[in-house]
Amino acid sequence: MRIIWLAKESLRKILVRGEFDEYPNDNNMHCTARLVDMLDQYSNDLHKCPGSDSSNNFLMEEFKVLEEAKWIGLPNLMPRTAFLTLLQNKVKQISSMPIEFIDNVWDYLEDVVVVEIKKLTDYTCNPEYLSEYNKLMANQNEFIKNVLADEYKPLVELEGFGNVDVRHLWHHRTLLSQAFDLKMRLTAYWRIVLRRLIDSTALHLQFSNFSLVDKDLEDEIVKDMMSPNGGGIEKVLEEASSVAMKRDNLNKSIEVLRGSDNVEKKKHAKAASTESPCQYISLRSMSAPIAHHCLLIISEEKKKMKWS
């Protein structure tokens, strides 16, 4: 359990708290900084992708959808189906980008729901939606007037879109007002969708880091240890062959030393009975360094086995 705790603490420092004192010179291990870089790039890619370009082929897609979304009802009511169809088409164009981002950062995540939930409904409680929509719709009358003017200018300037090519709009006079309204609704809502995608991905990533360090890591290790099919706890406790060999060698050395000790004791006993006291002390002083050296060897071997 101490190994699990140390692993969790190390990952918590790197992934959650953003500390990199263990790897000061390895930029790849500075995880929080690298995640911010990847999120910034992800945000830029989302805003620059073709699905986020509102000025390209201006209002043509809206015309196509409105033609197919005709219904029996009041002419000033916008068909909700038309808005959802356009929204789903735009989401489909960027749907692969969040998945690719998650794969690059979190390669064990297999299913990303962050994209799919955006297709289910056109709801937001963000007050910026209405203010942005009203701001865009304030240009409607002037824009339509310029498009339908007698001089037929091919380019009309529209705030937020720049100079827009309007030559293809001259053939859709009856749907022009509805298409413009639909375009502005989608433009205002699309900015909220992109912001929601980026924020939710960042929050999900941070939450996954917390879950990995605090729960998933320990659960997976315990599951592997207790698994009946995978060897479980026996696999952890199984002694490596190199350690077993060292243990045998050490046991043999200990037996040899014990035998040597018995021989030394016999020699000392014999010397004490036959030699003079001075000679006996000399013999003991000679054998002491040998015994001390043997003890040092045993101590070193035990340390090696411990760290193995």
C-alpha positions as a LaTeX table, in Angstrom:
\begin{tabular}{lrrr}
\hline
Residue & $x$ (\AA) & $y$ (\AA) & $z$ (\AA) \\
\hline
Met1 & 0.00 & 0.00 & 0.00 \\
Arg2 & 2.94 & 2.33 & 0.58 \\
Ile3 & 3.98 & 1.87 & $-3.07$ \\
Ile4 & 0.45 & 2.81 & $-4.19$ \\
Trp5 & 0.47 & 5.87 & $-1.93$ \\
Leu6 & 3.85 & 7.02 & $-3.28$ \\
Ala7 & 2.69 & 6.55 & $-6.89$ \\
Lys8 & $-0.50$ & 8.51 & $-6.20$ \\
Glu9 & 1.38 & 11.33 & $-4.53$ \\
Ser10 & 3.86 & 11.57 & $-7.42$ \\
Leu11 & 1.05 & 11.68 & $-9.99$ \\
Arg12 & $-0.88$ & 14.20 & $-7.87$ \\
Lys13 & 2.14 & 16.52 & $-7.92$ \\
Ile14 & 2.59 & 16.23 & $-11.70$ \\
Leu15 & $-1.00$ & 16.07 & $-12.99$ \\
Val16 & $-3.02$ & 18.00 & $-10.41$ \\
Arg17 & $-0.81$ & 20.51 & $-8.62$ \\
Gly18 & 1.50 & 21.17 & $-11.58$ \\
Glu19 & 4.72 & 20.71 & $-9.59$ \\
Phe20 & 7.76 & 19.59 & $-11.56$ \\
Asp21 & 10.61 & 19.67 & $-9.04$ \\
Glu22 & 11.24 & 15.97 & $-9.74$ \\
Tyr23 & 11.76 & 16.73 & $-13.46$ \\
Pro24 & 13.06 & 20.32 & $-13.67$ \\
Asn25 & 14.67 & 19.88 & $-17.12$ \\
Asp26 & 12.09 & 17.58 & $-18.75$ \\
Asn27 & 9.41 & 19.83 & $-20.25$ \\
Asn28 & 7.24 & 16.84 & $-21.18$ \\
Met29 & 6.75 & 16.14 & $-17.49$ \\
His30 & 5.43 & 19.67 & $-16.81$ \\
Cys31 & 1.92 & 18.34 & $-17.38$ \\
Thr32 & $-0.32$ & 21.27 & $-16.47$ \\
Ala33 & 1.63 & 23.66 & $-18.72$ \\
Arg34 & 1.52 & 21.21 & $-21.62$ \\
Leu35 & $-2.24$ & 20.67 & $-21.12$ \\
Val36 & $-2.84$ & 24.42 & $-21.28$ \\
Asp37 & $-0.83$ & 24.59 & $-24.52$ \\
Met38 & $-2.89$ & 21.75 & $-25.99$ \\
Leu39 & $-6.18$ & 23.36 & $-24.90$ \\
Asp40 & $-5.15$ & 26.68 & $-26.47$ \\
Gln41 & $-4.33$ & 24.90 & $-29.73$ \\
Tyr42 & $-7.63$ & 23.00 & $-29.53$ \\
Ser43 & $-9.52$ & 26.28 & $-29.10$ \\
Asn44 & $-7.73$ & 27.86 & $-32.09$ \\
Asp45 & $-8.46$ & 24.83 & $-34.27$ \\
Leu46 & $-12.16$ & 24.91 & $-33.36$ \\
His47 & $-12.50$ & 28.60 & $-34.24$ \\
Lys48 & $-10.56$ & 28.27 & $-37.50$ \\
Cys49 & $-12.24$ & 25.13 & $-38.85$ \\
Pro50 & $-14.54$ & 25.46 & $-41.91$ \\
Gly51 & $-17.61$ & 24.74 & $-39.79$ \\
Ser52 & $-17.05$ & 27.95 & $-37.85$ \\
Asp53 & $-16.68$ & 30.15 & $-40.97$ \\
Ser54 & $-19.95$ & 32.08 & $-41.21$ \\
Ser55 & $-19.06$ & 34.27 & $-44.19$ \\
Asn56 & $-18.36$ & 31.50 & $-46.71$ \\
Asn57 & $-21.24$ & 31.01 & $-49.21$ \\
Phe58 & $-23.35$ & 33.38 & $-47.12$ \\
Leu59 & $-26.97$ & 32.22 & $-46.43$ \\
Met60 & $-26.92$ & 29.47 & $-49.11$ \\
Glu61 & $-27.14$ & 26.64 & $-46.60$ \\
Glu62 & $-29.98$ & 28.45 & $-44.83$ \\
Phe63 & $-31.89$ & 28.71 & $-48.11$ \\
Lys64 & $-31.54$ & 24.97 & $-48.75$ \\
Val65 & $-32.74$ & 24.04 & $-45.27$ \\
Leu66 & $-35.68$ & 26.47 & $-45.35$ \\
Glu67 & $-36.80$ & 25.05 & $-48.70$ \\
Glu68 & $-36.92$ & 21.57 & $-47.18$ \\
Ala69 & $-38.41$ & 22.70 & $-43.86$ \\
Lys70 & $-41.57$ & 24.27 & $-45.30$ \\
Trp71 & $-44.62$ & 23.81 & $-43.10$ \\
Ile72 & $-48.23$ & 24.88 & $-42.78$ \\
Gly73 & $-48.21$ & 27.70 & $-40.27$ \\
Leu74 & $-47.81$ & 31.42 & $-39.76$ \\
Pro75 & $-45.18$ & 32.88 & $-42.13$ \\
Asn76 & $-43.35$ & 34.83 & $-39.42$ \\
Leu77 & $-42.64$ & 31.75 & $-37.27$ \\
Met78 & $-39.27$ & 30.06 & $-37.68$ \\
Pro79 & $-39.37$ & 26.27 & $-38.10$ \\
Arg80 & $-37.41$ & 24.76 & $-35.22$ \\
Thr81 & $-36.44$ & 21.84 & $-37.45$ \\
Ala82 & $-34.47$ & 24.18 & $-39.69$ \\
Phe83 & $-32.39$ & 25.52 & $-36.83$ \\
Leu84 & $-31.66$ & 22.05 & $-35.41$ \\
Thr85 & $-30.71$ & 20.73 & $-38.86$ \\
Leu86 & $-28.18$ & 23.53 & $-39.37$ \\
Leu87 & $-26.84$ & 23.11 & $-35.84$ \\
Gln88 & $-26.36$ & 19.36 & $-36.29$ \\
Asn89 & $-24.59$ & 19.88 & $-39.62$ \\
Lys90 & $-22.13$ & 22.31 & $-38.02$ \\
Val91 & $-21.53$ & 20.01 & $-35.05$ \\
Lys92 & $-20.85$ & 17.10 & $-37.42$ \\
Gln93 & $-18.15$ & 19.13 & $-39.15$ \\
Ile94 & $-16.20$ & 19.54 & $-35.90$ \\
Ser95 & $-17.23$ & 16.28 & $-34.21$ \\
Ser96 & $-13.90$ & 14.60 & $-34.90$ \\
Met97 & $-11.82$ & 17.40 & $-33.37$ \\
Pro98 & $-12.71$ & 16.86 & $-29.68$ \\
Ile99 & $-12.20$ & 13.11 & $-30.14$ \\
Glu100 & $-8.76$ & 13.65 & $-31.68$ \\
Phe101 & $-7.86$ & 16.03 & $-28.87$ \\
Ile102 & $-8.91$ & 13.57 & $-26.16$ \\
Asp103 & $-7.00$ & 10.77 & $-27.92$ \\
Asn104 & $-3.84$ & 12.90 & $-27.94$ \\
Val105 & $-4.10$ & 13.86 & $-24.28$ \\
Trp106 & $-5.92$ & 10.94 & $-22.69$ \\
Asp107 & $-5.24$ & 7.92 & $-24.86$ \\
Tyr108 & $-7.21$ & 5.44 & $-22.74$ \\
Leu109 & $-10.53$ & 7.32 & $-23.15$ \\
Glu110 & $-12.49$ & 5.43 & $-25.80$ \\
Asp111 & $-15.81$ & 7.20 & $-25.84$ \\
Val112 & $-16.38$ & 10.95 & $-25.84$ \\
Val113 & $-19.89$ & 12.21 & $-25.15$ \\
Val114 & $-18.97$ & 15.88 & $-25.09$ \\
Val115 & $-19.77$ & 16.25 & $-28.82$ \\
Glu116 & $-22.91$ & 14.17 & $-28.98$ \\
Ile117 & $-24.73$ & 16.06 & $-26.21$ \\
Lys118 & $-24.54$ & 19.25 & $-28.29$ \\
Lys119 & $-26.76$ & 17.64 & $-30.97$ \\
Leu120 & $-29.63$ & 16.81 & $-28.65$ \\
Thr121 & $-31.11$ & 20.25 & $-28.05$ \\
Asp122 & $-30.73$ & 23.95 & $-28.77$ \\
Tyr123 & $-30.80$ & 25.14 & $-25.16$ \\
Thr124 & $-28.71$ & 27.70 & $-23.34$ \\
Cys125 & $-29.27$ & 29.81 & $-20.22$ \\
Asn126 & $-26.43$ & 32.12 & $-21.23$ \\
Pro127 & $-27.78$ & 35.71 & $-21.36$ \\
Glu128 & $-25.16$ & 36.56 & $-23.98$ \\
Tyr129 & $-27.14$ & 34.61 & $-26.57$ \\
Leu130 & $-30.04$ & 37.06 & $-26.74$ \\
Ser131 & $-27.82$ & 40.14 & $-26.60$ \\
Glu132 & $-25.60$ & 38.74 & $-29.38$ \\
Tyr133 & $-28.64$ & 37.75 & $-31.46$ \\
Asn134 & $-30.28$ & 41.18 & $-31.10$ \\
Lys135 & $-26.98$ & 42.85 & $-32.00$ \\
Leu136 & $-26.69$ & 40.80 & $-35.18$ \\
Met137 & $-30.37$ & 41.28 & $-36.10$ \\
Ala138 & $-30.02$ & 45.06 & $-35.82$ \\
Asn139 & $-28.30$ & 44.97 & $-39.23$ \\
Gln140 & $-31.07$ & 43.01 & $-40.97$ \\
Asn141 & $-33.06$ & 45.83 & $-42.56$ \\
Glu142 & $-30.00$ & 47.66 & $-43.85$ \\
Phe143 & $-28.47$ & 44.46 & $-45.20$ \\
Ile144 & $-31.63$ & 43.38 & $-47.06$ \\
Lys145 & $-32.05$ & 46.91 & $-48.41$ \\
Asn146 & $-28.49$ & 46.86 & $-49.80$ \\
Val147 & $-28.98$ & 43.39 & $-51.31$ \\
Leu148 & $-32.20$ & 44.37 & $-53.07$ \\
Ala149 & $-31.03$ & 47.81 & $-54.14$ \\
Asp150 & $-31.45$ & 48.72 & $-57.79$ \\
Glu151 & $-27.73$ & 49.07 & $-58.44$ \\
Tyr152 & $-27.13$ & 45.45 & $-57.31$ \\
Lys153 & $-23.82$ & 45.71 & $-55.52$ \\
Pro154 & $-22.00$ & 42.32 & $-55.60$ \\
Leu155 & $-20.39$ & 42.94 & $-52.17$ \\
Val156 & $-22.24$ & 44.22 & $-49.11$ \\
Glu157 & $-20.50$ & 44.99 & $-45.82$ \\
Leu158 & $-22.08$ & 43.30 & $-42.80$ \\
Glu159 & $-20.88$ & 43.85 & $-39.25$ \\
Gly160 & $-19.23$ & 40.72 & $-37.89$ \\
Phe161 & $-18.89$ & 39.13 & $-41.34$ \\
Gly162 & $-16.99$ & 41.70 & $-43.36$ \\
Asn163 & $-17.67$ & 42.10 & $-47.08$ \\
Val164 & $-20.17$ & 39.44 & $-48.15$ \\
Asp165 & $-20.74$ & 38.29 & $-51.72$ \\
Val166 & $-24.52$ & 38.67 & $-52.25$ \\
Arg167 & $-24.93$ & 37.87 & $-55.96$ \\
His168 & $-26.43$ & 34.45 & $-55.19$ \\
Leu169 & $-29.00$ & 36.08 & $-52.88$ \\
Trp170 & $-30.82$ & 37.96 & $-55.64$ \\
His171 & $-32.67$ & 34.78 & $-56.64$ \\
His172 & $-34.08$ & 34.15 & $-53.14$ \\
Arg173 & $-35.92$ & 37.38 & $-52.36$ \\
Thr174 & $-38.86$ & 35.69 & $-50.60$ \\
Leu175 & $-36.69$ & 33.72 & $-48.18$ \\
Leu176 & $-34.07$ & 36.40 & $-47.61$ \\
Ser177 & $-35.52$ & 37.71 & $-44.34$ \\
Gln178 & $-36.07$ & 34.25 & $-42.85$ \\
Ala179 & $-32.64$ & 33.02 & $-43.95$ \\
Phe180 & $-30.96$ & 36.06 & $-42.40$ \\
Asp181 & $-32.85$ & 35.49 & $-39.12$ \\
Leu182 & $-31.88$ & 31.81 & $-39.08$ \\
Lys183 & $-28.24$ & 32.66 & $-39.83$ \\
Met184 & $-28.04$ & 35.14 & $-36.96$ \\
Arg185 & $-29.67$ & 32.72 & $-34.49$ \\
Leu186 & $-27.16$ & 30.02 & $-35.40$ \\
Thr187 & $-24.19$ & 32.42 & $-35.34$ \\
Ala188 & $-25.07$ & 33.64 & $-31.83$ \\
Tyr189 & $-25.67$ & 30.12 & $-30.55$ \\
Trp190 & $-22.59$ & 28.65 & $-32.26$ \\
Arg191 & $-20.26$ & 30.89 & $-30.26$ \\
Ile192 & $-21.79$ & 29.50 & $-27.07$ \\
Val193 & $-21.44$ & 25.92 & $-28.38$ \\
Leu194 & $-17.71$ & 26.41 & $-29.07$ \\
Arg195 & $-17.13$ & 27.97 & $-25.65$ \\
Arg196 & $-19.07$ & 25.15 & $-24.00$ \\
Leu197 & $-17.04$ & 22.52 & $-25.88$ \\
Ile198 & $-13.72$ & 24.05 & $-24.82$ \\
Asp199 & $-14.74$ & 24.62 & $-21.18$ \\
Ser200 & $-16.34$ & 21.20 & $-20.72$ \\
Thr201 & $-13.33$ & 19.44 & $-22.27$ \\
Ala202 & $-10.93$ & 21.28 & $-19.98$ \\
Leu203 & $-13.07$ & 20.55 & $-16.90$ \\
His204 & $-13.52$ & 16.91 & $-17.91$ \\
Leu205 & $-9.78$ & 16.53 & $-18.39$ \\
Gln206 & $-9.01$ & 18.04 & $-14.98$ \\
Phe207 & $-11.66$ & 15.86 & $-13.32$ \\
Ser208 & $-10.20$ & 12.77 & $-15.03$ \\
Asn209 & $-6.76$ & 13.64 & $-13.64$ \\
Phe210 & $-8.20$ & 13.86 & $-10.12$ \\
Ser211 & $-10.08$ & 10.57 & $-10.57$ \\
Leu212 & $-7.02$ & 8.81 & $-11.96$ \\
Val213 & $-4.79$ & 9.83 & $-9.04$ \\
Asp214 & $-7.31$ & 9.55 & $-6.17$ \\
Lys215 & $-9.39$ & 6.53 & $-7.18$ \\
Asp216 & $-8.79$ & 4.76 & $-10.50$ \\
Leu217 & $-5.09$ & 4.04 & $-9.98$ \\
Glu218 & $-5.60$ & 2.35 & $-6.61$ \\
Asp219 & $-8.67$ & 0.46 & $-7.83$ \\
Glu220 & $-6.81$ & $-0.95$ & $-10.85$ \\
Ile221 & $-3.77$ & $-2.00$ & $-8.80$ \\
Val222 & $-5.92$ & $-3.69$ & $-6.12$ \\
Lys223 & $-8.03$ & $-5.37$ & $-8.81$ \\
Asp224 & $-4.91$ & $-6.73$ & $-10.51$ \\
Met225 & $-3.43$ & $-7.91$ & $-7.22$ \\
Met226 & $-6.61$ & $-9.70$ & $-6.14$ \\
Ser227 & $-7.45$ & $-11.14$ & $-9.56$ \\
Pro228 & $-7.84$ & $-14.96$ & $-9.36$ \\
Asn229 & $-6.84$ & $-15.44$ & $-13.00$ \\
Gly230 & $-3.93$ & $-13.06$ & $-13.27$ \\
Gly231 & $-1.82$ & $-14.46$ & $-10.42$ \\
Gly232 & $-3.04$ & $-11.70$ & $-8.10$ \\
Ile233 & $-1.26$ & $-11.29$ & $-4.82$ \\
Glu234 & 0.95 & $-14.34$ & $-5.50$ \\
Lys235 & 2.47 & $-12.54$ & $-8.47$ \\
Val236 & 3.43 & $-9.59$ & $-6.26$ \\
Leu237 & 4.92 & $-11.82$ & $-3.56$ \\
Glu238 & 6.70 & $-14.17$ & $-5.96$ \\
Glu239 & 10.45 & $-14.02$ & $-5.48$ \\
Ala240 & 12.55 & $-13.19$ & $-8.53$ \\
Ser241 & 15.08 & $-15.83$ & $-9.67$ \\
Ser242 & 17.99 & $-13.41$ & $-9.21$ \\
Val243 & 16.95 & $-12.75$ & $-5.60$ \\
Ala244 & 16.60 & $-16.49$ & $-4.92$ \\
Met245 & 20.12 & $-17.10$ & $-6.29$ \\
Lys246 & 21.57 & $-14.38$ & $-4.09$ \\
Arg247 & 19.73 & $-15.82$ & $-1.10$ \\
Asp248 & 21.22 & $-19.28$ & $-1.72$ \\
Asn249 & 24.72 & $-17.85$ & $-2.08$ \\
Leu250 & 24.32 & $-15.87$ & 1.12 \\
Asn251 & 23.06 & $-18.92$ & 3.03 \\
Lys252 & 26.10 & $-20.92$ & 1.83 \\
Ser253 & 28.40 & $-18.10$ & 2.93 \\
Ile254 & 26.75 & $-18.07$ & 6.35 \\
Glu255 & 27.26 & $-21.84$ & 6.69 \\
Val256 & 30.92 & $-21.48$ & 5.75 \\
Leu257 & 31.36 & $-18.69$ & 8.28 \\
Arg258 & 29.71 & $-20.75$ & 11.00 \\
Gly259 & 32.08 & $-23.60$ & 10.22 \\
Ser260 & 35.03 & $-21.20$ & 10.30 \\
Asp261 & 33.83 & $-19.86$ & 13.64 \\
Asn262 & 33.86 & $-23.37$ & 15.11 \\
Val263 & 37.36 & $-23.94$ & 13.77 \\
Glu264 & 38.50 & $-20.64$ & 15.25 \\
Lys265 & 37.03 & $-21.51$ & 18.63 \\
Lys266 & 38.87 & $-24.85$ & 18.64 \\
Lys267 & 42.12 & $-23.12$ & 17.70 \\
His268 & 41.68 & $-20.58$ & 20.48 \\
Ala269 & 40.91 & $-23.31$ & 23.00 \\
Lys270 & 43.97 & $-25.27$ & 21.93 \\
Ala271 & 46.19 & $-22.18$ & 21.96 \\
Ala272 & 44.98 & $-21.23$ & 25.41 \\
Ser273 & 45.98 & $-24.63$ & 26.77 \\
Thr274 & 49.33 & $-25.06$ & 24.95 \\
Glu275 & 50.70 & $-21.61$ & 24.15 \\
Ser276 & 51.82 & $-18.77$ & 26.33 \\
Pro277 & 49.39 & $-15.87$ & 27.03 \\
Cys278 & 51.28 & $-13.53$ & 24.67 \\
Gln279 & 51.08 & $-15.97$ & 21.78 \\
Tyr280 & 47.32 & $-16.50$ & 22.45 \\
Ile281 & 46.62 & $-12.74$ & 22.33 \\
Ser282 & 48.57 & $-12.49$ & 19.06 \\
Leu283 & 46.47 & $-15.25$ & 17.48 \\
Arg284 & 43.20 & $-13.53$ & 18.53 \\
Ser285 & 44.33 & $-10.17$ & 17.13 \\
Met286 & 45.05 & $-11.86$ & 13.76 \\
Ser287 & 41.63 & $-13.59$ & 13.52 \\
Ala288 & 39.56 & $-10.54$ & 14.56 \\
Pro289 & 40.06 & $-8.58$ & 11.28 \\
Ile290 & 39.12 & $-11.66$ & 9.26 \\
Ala291 & 35.86 & $-12.07$ & 11.21 \\
His292 & 35.12 & $-8.34$ & 10.90 \\
His293 & 35.64 & $-8.52$ & 7.13 \\
Cys294 & 33.27 & $-11.48$ & 6.86 \\
Leu295 & 30.60 & $-9.59$ & 8.82 \\
Leu296 & 30.91 & $-6.62$ & 6.46 \\
Ile297 & 30.42 & $-8.92$ & 3.45 \\
Ile298 & 27.24 & $-10.38$ & 4.99 \\
Ser299 & 25.91 & $-6.90$ & 5.75 \\
Glu300 & 26.47 & $-5.71$ & 2.18 \\
Glu301 & 24.77 & $-8.81$ & 0.76 \\
Lys302 & 21.73 & $-8.23$ & 2.96 \\
Lys303 & 21.47 & $-4.62$ & 1.76 \\
Lys304 & 21.65 & $-5.75$ & $-1.87$ \\
Met305 & 18.89 & $-8.31$ & $-1.32$ \\
Lys306 & 16.73 & $-5.73$ & 0.42 \\
Trp307 & 16.92 & $-3.26$ & $-2.48$ \\
Ser308 & 16.52 & $-6.00$ & $-5.08$ \\
\hline
\end{tabular}
